Coordinates of C-alpha atoms and ligand atoms in Angstrom, one line a residue:
X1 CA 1.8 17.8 16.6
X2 CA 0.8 17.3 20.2
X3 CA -1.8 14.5 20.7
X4 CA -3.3 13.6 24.5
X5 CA -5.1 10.1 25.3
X6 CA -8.5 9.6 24.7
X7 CA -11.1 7.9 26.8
X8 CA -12.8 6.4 23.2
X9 CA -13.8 6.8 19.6
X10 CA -17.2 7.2 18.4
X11 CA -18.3 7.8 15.1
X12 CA -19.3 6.8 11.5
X13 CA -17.0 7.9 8.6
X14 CA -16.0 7.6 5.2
X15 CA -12.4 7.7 4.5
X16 CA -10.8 8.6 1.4
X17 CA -9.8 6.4 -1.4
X18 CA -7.2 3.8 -1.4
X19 CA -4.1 4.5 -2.4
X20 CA -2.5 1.4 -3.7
X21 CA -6.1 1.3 -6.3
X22 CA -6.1 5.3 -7.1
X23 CA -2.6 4.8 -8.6
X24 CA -4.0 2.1 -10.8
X25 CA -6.9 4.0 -11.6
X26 CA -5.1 7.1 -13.0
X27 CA -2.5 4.9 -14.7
X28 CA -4.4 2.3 -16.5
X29 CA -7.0 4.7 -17.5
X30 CA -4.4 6.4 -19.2
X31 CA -3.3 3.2 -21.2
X32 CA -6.8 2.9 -22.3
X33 CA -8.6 4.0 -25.1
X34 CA -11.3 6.5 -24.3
X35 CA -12.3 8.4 -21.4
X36 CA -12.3 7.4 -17.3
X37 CA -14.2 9.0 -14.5
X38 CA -12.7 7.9 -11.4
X39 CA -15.3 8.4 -8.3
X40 CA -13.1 8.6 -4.7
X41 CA -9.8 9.5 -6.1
X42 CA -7.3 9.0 -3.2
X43 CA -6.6 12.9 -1.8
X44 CA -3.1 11.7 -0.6
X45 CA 0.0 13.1 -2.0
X46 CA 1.5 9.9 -3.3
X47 CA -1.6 9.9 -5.7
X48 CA -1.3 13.4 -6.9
X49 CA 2.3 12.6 -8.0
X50 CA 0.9 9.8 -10.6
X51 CA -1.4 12.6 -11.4
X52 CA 1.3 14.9 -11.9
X53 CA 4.1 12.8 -14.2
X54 CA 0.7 11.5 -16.3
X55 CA -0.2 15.1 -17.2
X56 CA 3.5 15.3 -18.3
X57 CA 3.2 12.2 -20.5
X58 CA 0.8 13.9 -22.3
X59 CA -2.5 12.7 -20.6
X60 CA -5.5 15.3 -20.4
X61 CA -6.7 14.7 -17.0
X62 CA -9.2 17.3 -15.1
X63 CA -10.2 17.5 -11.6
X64 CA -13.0 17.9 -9.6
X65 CA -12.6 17.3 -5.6
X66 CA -12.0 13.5 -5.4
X67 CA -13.8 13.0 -9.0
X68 CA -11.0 12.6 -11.5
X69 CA -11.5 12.2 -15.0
X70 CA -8.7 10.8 -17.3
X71 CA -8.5 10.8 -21.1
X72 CA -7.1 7.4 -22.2
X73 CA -4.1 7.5 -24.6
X74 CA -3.3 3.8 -24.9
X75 CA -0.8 2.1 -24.0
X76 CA 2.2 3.3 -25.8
X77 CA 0.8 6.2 -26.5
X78 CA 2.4 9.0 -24.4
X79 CA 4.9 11.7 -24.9
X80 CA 7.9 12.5 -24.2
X81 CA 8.1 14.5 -21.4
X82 CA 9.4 18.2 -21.5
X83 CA 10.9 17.5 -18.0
X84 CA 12.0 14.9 -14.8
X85 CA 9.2 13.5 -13.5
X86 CA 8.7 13.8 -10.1
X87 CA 7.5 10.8 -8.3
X88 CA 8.0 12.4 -4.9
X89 CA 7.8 10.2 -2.0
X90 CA 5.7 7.8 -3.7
X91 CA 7.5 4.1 -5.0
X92 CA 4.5 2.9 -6.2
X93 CA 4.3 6.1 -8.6
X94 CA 8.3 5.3 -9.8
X95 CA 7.9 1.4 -10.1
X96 CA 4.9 1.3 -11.6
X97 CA 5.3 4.4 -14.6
X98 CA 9.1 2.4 -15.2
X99 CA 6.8 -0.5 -16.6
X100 CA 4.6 2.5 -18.7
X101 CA 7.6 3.9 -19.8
X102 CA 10.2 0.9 -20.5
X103 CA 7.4 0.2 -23.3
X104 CA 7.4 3.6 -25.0
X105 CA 9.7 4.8 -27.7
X106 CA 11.3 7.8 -26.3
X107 CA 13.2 8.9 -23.2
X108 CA 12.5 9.8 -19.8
X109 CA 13.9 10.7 -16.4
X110 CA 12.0 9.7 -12.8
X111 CA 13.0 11.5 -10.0
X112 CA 11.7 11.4 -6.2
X113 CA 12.4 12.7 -3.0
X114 CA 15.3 11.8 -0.7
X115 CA 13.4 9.0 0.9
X116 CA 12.3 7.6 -2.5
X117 CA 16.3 8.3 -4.0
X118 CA 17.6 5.5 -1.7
X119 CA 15.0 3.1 -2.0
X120 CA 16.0 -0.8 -4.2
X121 CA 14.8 -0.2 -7.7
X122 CA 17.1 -2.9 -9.2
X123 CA 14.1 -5.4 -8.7
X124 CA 12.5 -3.6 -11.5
X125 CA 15.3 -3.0 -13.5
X126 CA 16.6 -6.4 -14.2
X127 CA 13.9 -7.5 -15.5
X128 CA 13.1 -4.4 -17.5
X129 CA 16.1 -4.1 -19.2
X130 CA 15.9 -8.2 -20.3
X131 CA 12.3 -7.1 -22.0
X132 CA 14.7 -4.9 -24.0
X133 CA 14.4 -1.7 -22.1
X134 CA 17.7 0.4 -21.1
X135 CA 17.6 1.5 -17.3
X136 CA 20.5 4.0 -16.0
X137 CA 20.5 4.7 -12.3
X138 CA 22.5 5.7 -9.6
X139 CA 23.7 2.3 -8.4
X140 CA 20.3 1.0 -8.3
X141 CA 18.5 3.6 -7.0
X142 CA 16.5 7.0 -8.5
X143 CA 17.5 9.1 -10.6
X144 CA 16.5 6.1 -13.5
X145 CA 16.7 7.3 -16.8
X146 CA 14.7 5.2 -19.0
X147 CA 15.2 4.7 -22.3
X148 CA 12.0 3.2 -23.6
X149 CA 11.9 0.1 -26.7
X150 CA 8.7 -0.9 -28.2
X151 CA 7.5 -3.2 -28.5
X152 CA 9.3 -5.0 -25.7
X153 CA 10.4 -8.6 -25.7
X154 CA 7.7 -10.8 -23.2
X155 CA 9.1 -12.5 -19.9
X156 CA 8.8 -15.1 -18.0
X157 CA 10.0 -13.4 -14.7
X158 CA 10.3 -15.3 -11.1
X159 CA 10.1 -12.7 -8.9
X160 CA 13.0 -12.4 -6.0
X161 CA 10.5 -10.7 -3.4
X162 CA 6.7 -10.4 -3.0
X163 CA 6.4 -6.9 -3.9
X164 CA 2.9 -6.2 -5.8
X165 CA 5.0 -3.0 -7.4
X166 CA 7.5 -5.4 -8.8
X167 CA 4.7 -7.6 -10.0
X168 CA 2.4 -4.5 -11.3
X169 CA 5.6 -2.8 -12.8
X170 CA 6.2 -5.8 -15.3
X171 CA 2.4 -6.8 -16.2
X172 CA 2.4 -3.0 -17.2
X173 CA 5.5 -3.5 -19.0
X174 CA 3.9 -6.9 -20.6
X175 CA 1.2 -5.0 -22.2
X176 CA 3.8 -3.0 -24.6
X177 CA 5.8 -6.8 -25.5
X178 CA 5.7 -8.5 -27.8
X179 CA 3.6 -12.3 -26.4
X180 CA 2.6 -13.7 -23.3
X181 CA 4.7 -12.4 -20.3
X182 CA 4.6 -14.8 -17.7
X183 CA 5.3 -13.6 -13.6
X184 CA 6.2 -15.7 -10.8
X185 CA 5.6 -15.0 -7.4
X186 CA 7.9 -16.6 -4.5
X187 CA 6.6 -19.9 -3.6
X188 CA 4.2 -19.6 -0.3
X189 CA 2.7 -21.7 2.2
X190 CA -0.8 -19.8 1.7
X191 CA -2.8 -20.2 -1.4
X192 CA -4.0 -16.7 -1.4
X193 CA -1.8 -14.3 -4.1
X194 CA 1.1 -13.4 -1.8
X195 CA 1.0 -9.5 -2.4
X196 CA -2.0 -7.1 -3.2
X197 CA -3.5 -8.4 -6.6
X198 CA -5.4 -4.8 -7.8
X199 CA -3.2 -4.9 -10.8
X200 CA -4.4 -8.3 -11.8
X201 CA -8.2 -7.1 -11.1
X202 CA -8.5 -3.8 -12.6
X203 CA -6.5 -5.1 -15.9
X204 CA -8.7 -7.7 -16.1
X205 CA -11.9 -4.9 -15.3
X206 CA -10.6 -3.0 -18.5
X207 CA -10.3 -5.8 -20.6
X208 CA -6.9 -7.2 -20.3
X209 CA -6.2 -10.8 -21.6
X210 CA -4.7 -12.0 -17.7
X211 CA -4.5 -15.3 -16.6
X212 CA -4.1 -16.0 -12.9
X213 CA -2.8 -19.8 -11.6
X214 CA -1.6 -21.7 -8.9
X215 CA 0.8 -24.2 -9.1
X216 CA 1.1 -26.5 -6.2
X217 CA 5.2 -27.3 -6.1
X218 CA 7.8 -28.0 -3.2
X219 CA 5.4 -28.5 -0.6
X220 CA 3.3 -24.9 -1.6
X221 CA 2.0 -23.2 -3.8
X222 CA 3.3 -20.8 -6.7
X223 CA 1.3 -18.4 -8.1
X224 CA 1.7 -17.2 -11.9
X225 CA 0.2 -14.3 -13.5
X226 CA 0.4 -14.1 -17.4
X227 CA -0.5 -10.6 -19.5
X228 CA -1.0 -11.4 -23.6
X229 CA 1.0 -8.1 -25.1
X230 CA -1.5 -7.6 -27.7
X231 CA -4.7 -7.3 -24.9
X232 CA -5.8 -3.1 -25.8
X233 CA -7.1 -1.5 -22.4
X234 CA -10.9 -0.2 -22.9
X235 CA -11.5 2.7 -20.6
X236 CA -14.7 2.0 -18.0
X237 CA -15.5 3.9 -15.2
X238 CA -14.0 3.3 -11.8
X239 CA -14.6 3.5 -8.4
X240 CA -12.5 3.9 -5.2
X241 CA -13.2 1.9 -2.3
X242 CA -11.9 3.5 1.2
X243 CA -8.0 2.7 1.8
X244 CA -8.2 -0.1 4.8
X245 CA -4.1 1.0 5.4
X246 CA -5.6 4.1 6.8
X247 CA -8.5 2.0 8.2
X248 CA -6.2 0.5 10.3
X249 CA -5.4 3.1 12.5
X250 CA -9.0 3.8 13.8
X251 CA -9.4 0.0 14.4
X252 CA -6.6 -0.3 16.0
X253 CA -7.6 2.7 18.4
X254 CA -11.3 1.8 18.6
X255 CA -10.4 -1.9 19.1
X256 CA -8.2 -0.6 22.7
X257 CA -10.5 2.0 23.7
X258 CA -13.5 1.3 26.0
X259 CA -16.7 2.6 25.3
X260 CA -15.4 2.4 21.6
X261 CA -17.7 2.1 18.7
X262 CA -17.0 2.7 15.0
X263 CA -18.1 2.6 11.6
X264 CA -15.9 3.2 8.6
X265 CA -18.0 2.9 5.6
X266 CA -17.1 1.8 2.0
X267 CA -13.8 0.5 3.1
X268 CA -11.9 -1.9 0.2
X269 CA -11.5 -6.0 1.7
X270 CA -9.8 -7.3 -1.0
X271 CA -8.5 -10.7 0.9
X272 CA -4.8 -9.8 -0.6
X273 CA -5.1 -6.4 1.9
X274 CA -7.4 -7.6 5.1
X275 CA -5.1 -9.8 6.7
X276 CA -4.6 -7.3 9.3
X277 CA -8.8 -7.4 9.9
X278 CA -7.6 -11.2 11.0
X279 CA -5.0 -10.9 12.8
X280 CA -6.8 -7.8 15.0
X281 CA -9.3 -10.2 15.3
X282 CA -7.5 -13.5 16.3
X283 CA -6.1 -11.1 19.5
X284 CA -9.7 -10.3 20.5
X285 CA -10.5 -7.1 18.6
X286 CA -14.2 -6.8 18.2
X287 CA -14.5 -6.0 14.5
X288 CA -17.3 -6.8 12.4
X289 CA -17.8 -6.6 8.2
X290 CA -21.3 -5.5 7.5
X291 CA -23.0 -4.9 4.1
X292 CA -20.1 -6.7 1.7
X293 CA -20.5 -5.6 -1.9
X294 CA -18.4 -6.0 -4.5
X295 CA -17.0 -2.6 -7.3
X296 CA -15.2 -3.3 -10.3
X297 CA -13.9 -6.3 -9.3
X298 CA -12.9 -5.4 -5.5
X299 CA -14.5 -6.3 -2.6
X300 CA -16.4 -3.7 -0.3
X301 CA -18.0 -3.6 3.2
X302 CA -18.7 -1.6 6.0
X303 CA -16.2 -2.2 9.5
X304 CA -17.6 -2.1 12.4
X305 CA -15.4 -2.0 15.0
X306 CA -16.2 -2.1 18.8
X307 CA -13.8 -0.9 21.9
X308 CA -12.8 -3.5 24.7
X309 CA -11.4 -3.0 27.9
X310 CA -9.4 -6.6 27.7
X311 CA -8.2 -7.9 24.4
X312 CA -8.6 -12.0 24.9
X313 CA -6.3 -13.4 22.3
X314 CA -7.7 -16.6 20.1
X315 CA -4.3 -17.0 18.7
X316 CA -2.8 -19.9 18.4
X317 CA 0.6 -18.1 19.2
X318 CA 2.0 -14.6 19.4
X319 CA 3.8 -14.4 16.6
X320 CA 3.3 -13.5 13.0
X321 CA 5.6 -13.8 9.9
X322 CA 6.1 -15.9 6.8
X323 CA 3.9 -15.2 3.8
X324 CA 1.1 -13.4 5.6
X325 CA 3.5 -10.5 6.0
X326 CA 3.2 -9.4 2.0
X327 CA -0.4 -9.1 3.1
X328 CA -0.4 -6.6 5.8
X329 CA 3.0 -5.3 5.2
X330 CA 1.8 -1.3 5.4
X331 CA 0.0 -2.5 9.2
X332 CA 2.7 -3.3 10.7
X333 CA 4.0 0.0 12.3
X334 CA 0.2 0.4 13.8
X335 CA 0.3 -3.6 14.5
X336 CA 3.6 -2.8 16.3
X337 CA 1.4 0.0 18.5
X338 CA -1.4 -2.7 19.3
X339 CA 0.7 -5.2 20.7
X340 CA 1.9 -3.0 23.2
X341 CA -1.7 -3.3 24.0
X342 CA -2.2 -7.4 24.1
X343 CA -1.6 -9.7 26.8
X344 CA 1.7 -11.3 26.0
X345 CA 2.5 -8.6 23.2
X346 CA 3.5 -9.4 20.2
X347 CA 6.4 -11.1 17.7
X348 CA 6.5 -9.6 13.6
X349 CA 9.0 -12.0 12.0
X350 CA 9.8 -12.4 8.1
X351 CA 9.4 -8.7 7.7
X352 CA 12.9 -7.4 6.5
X353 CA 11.4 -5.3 3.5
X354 CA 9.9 -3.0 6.2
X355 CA 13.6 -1.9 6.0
X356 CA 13.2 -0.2 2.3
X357 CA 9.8 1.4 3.1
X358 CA 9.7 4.9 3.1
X359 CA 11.7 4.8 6.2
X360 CA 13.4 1.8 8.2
X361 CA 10.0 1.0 9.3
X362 CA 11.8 -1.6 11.9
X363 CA 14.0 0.8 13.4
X364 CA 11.6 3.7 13.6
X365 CA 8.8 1.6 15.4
X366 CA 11.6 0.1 17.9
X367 CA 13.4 3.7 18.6
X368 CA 9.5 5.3 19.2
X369 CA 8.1 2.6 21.3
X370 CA 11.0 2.6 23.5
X371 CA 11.3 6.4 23.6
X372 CA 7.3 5.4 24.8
X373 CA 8.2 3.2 27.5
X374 CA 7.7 0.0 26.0
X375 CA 9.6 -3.1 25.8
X376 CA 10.7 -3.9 22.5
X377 CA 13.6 -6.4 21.1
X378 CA 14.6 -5.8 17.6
X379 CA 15.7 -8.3 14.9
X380 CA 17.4 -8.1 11.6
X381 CA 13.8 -9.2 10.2
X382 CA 10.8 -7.9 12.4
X383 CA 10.7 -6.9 16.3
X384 CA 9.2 -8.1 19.5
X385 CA 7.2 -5.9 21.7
X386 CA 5.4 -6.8 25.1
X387 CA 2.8 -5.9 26.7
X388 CA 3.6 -2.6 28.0
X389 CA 2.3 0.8 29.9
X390 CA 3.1 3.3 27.3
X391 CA 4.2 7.1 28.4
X392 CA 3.4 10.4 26.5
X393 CA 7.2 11.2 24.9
X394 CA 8.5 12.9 22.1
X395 CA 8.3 10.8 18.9
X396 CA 9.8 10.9 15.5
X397 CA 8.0 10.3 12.0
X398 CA 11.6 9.7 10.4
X399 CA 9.6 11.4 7.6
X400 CA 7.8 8.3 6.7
X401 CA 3.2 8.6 6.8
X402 CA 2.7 5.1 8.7
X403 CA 4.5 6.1 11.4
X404 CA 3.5 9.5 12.1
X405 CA -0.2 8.1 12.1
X406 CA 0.7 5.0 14.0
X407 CA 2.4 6.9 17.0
X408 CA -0.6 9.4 17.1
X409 CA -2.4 5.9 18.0
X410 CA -0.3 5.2 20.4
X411 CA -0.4 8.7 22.1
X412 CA -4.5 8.0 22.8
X413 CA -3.2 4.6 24.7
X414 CA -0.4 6.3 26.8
X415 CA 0.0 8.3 29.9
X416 CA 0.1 11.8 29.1
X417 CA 1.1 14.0 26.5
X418 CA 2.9 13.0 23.2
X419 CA 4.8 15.5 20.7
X420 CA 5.3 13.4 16.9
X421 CA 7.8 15.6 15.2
X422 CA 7.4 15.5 11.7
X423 CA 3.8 14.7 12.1
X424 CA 2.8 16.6 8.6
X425 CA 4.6 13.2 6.6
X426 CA 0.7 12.4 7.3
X427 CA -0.3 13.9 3.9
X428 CA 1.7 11.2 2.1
X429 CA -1.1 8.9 2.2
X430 CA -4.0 10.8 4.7
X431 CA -4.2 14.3 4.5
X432 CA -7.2 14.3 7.0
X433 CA -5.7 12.0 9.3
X434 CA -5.5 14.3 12.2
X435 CA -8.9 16.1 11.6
X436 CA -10.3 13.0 11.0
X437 CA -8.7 11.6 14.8
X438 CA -10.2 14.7 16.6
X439 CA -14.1 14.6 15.0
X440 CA -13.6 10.8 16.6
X441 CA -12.6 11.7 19.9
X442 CA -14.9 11.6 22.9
Ligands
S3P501 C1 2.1 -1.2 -2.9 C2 2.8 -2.3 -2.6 C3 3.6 -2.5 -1.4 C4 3.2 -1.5 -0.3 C5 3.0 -0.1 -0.9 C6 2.0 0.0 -2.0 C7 1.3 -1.1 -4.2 O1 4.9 -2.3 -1.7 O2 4.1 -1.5 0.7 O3 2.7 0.8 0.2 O4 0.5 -0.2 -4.3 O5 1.6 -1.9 -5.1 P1 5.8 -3.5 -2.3 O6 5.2 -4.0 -3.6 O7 7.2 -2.9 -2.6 O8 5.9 -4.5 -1.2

């Protein structure tokens, strides 16, 4: 894919649906009794995975354009699987359908692509296999062959990192044990849940007994989630909001680009997913939330986002880590972009789990800024890049969505033309991205 700069964006859209809520959508519909129409289904390629294994667990589900609609089976009621399933590129697919599946009585293999065969899964299967589940992997990564119990024994589970899969995989898990299955999440400075909480929400949408609470201990807070195993799922229509991860991209571009103005409609602001909204702001992005709403629990608003020609940061300082990073974690490659953009760049600290993304999100953001001209330093945990002039160069997506999309950003900020190899890894999450970028363009 060859991109050239752009003089602004201009345009009002509606993206597709987010990615991190369609998975939920399709799977918990599936643990419920009776039927689901999901409106906005996400179109990205992660989602059609979920799709994919639930039809081989036995769930009817039918089709129509982003309208998907899902008959329930409960939640231990699936069958065994006549084959692997495939879980692709997608570890929200395989962490998540481990919790589904450690609770049912019967077997079953997950598979996934390269990228997904090397990712940690050990985080979920510790605590799996002490609810009475039986895990075998290869050393901690996929294949994981599953060997389901149920009911399962209830936990009360502190969790190493703040990983909403980790968290999502065991409330899942919960609902198949046998009492109250209590989840910890790392102790944090910030009093909002430190990782996305649509789990918590659309369990408690279709009726799930969960109990969220904060604990204030050790100078911060810890927050516990509890699921009651005997809570039945009733099925109730969903909808999608837009994904603000793909969001990001065209604030991010509008934000730089003079003459900018934008308005993506419908877009989800659940406050566990719009810290990048405030940091973008706090560095002088013009970005506006207009006509807020709220659907099945989630919050929803319009962005309007306006270009500048100077970015005048209101931060306090240039750096960002500690436990905001569980909250814009999938931003950060296109955060990495934008403070190549802002007067005394920008420092992402606290951020080593960008390591065990779909790529090495660290070192693919450091090799293609620098291949860009830009001055970057790179830590164990995060990078630091300055302000900087980019230059049109040939860029890698290391096979990984966020950063094909995030260097096609940085092509319409640098000096001529840019080539991203592997530019199709798009699809994983954004099929339209690149249509989507030129019907912007002025
Ligand atoms: C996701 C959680 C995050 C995020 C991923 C989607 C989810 O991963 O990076 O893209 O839908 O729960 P972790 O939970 O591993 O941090």
């Amino acid at each position: 894919m060859k991109i050239q700069p752009a003089a602004s964006l201009n345009g009002v859209i509606r993206l597709p649906g987010d990615k991190s809520i369609s998975h939920r959508a399709a799977i918990f519909a599936s643990m419920a009794t009776g039927k689901t129409r999901i409106e906005n289904y996400a179109t990205s390629a992660d989602c059609a995975s979920t799709l994919n294994c639930l039809r081989n667990l036995g769930v009817e589900i039918r089709q129509e354009d982003s309208t998907v609609f899902v008959k329930g089976v409960g939640a231990d009621g699936f069958t065994k699987p006549p084959r692997e399933l495939d879980c692709g590129n997608s570890g929200t697919t395989m962490r998540l359908l481990a919790g589904v599946l450690a609770g049912q009585n019967f077997d079953s293999v997950l598979t996934g692509d390269a990228s997904l065969s090397k990712r940690p899964m050990r985080r979920i299967i510790e605590p799996l296999t002490e609810m009475g589940a039986r895990i075998e992997s290869e050393n901690g990564c996929a294949p994981l062959k599953i060997h389901g119990a149920n009911p399962l024994q209830a936990i009360s589970y502190k969790l190493p990192v703040a990983s909403a899969q980790v968290k999502s995989c065991l409330l899942l898990a919960g609902l198949n044990a046998k009492g109250k299955s209590r989840i910890r999440n790392p102790k944090s400075q910030i009093e909002t849940p430190t990782s996305r909480n649509h789990t918590e929400l659309m369990l408690r949408y279709l009726g799930a007994e969960i109990e969220e609470s904060y604990i204030e201990a050790e100078g911060g807070f810890v927050q516990e989630i509890s699921v009651a195993g005997n809570s039945t799922l009733v099925a109730k229509d969903l909808k999608v909001p837009s994904d603000v991860s793909s969001a990001a991209f065209f604030i991010v571009a509008a934000s730089c680009l003079e003459n900018s103005e934008i308005v993506l409609e419908n877009v989800g602001l659940n406050p566990t997913r719009t810290a990048i909204l405030d940091a973008l702001q706090s560095f002088g992005a013009d970005i506006e939330v207009l006509n807020r709403n709220e659907i099945c629990n989630e919050v929803v608003g319009d962005v309007r986002v306006r270009g500048r020609k100077i970015l005048v940061s209101k931060a306090a300082s240039n750096l960002i880590g500690g436990d905001i990073i569980a909250n814009l974690i999938d931003e950060i490659p296109i955060l990495a972009v934008f403070a190549a953009q802002i007067e005394n760049g920008l420092e992402i600290r606290g951020a080593a789990e960008l390591r065990v993304k779909e790529s090495d999100r660290i070192a693919a953001v450091v090799e293609n800024l620098r291949r860009m001209n830009a001055a970057v330093e790179e830590f164990p945990d995060g990078f630091r890049v300055g302000k900087s002039s980019l230059k049109g160069a040939t860029v890698d997506s290391f096979g990984d969505h966020r950063i094909a999309m995030a260097f096609a950003i940085a092509a319409l900020f640098a000096e001529g033309e840019t080539e991203i190899i592997g530019a199709e890894s798009a699809g994983v999450s954004f099929p339209e991205f690149f249509q989507t970028l030129a019907g912007l363009r002025r």
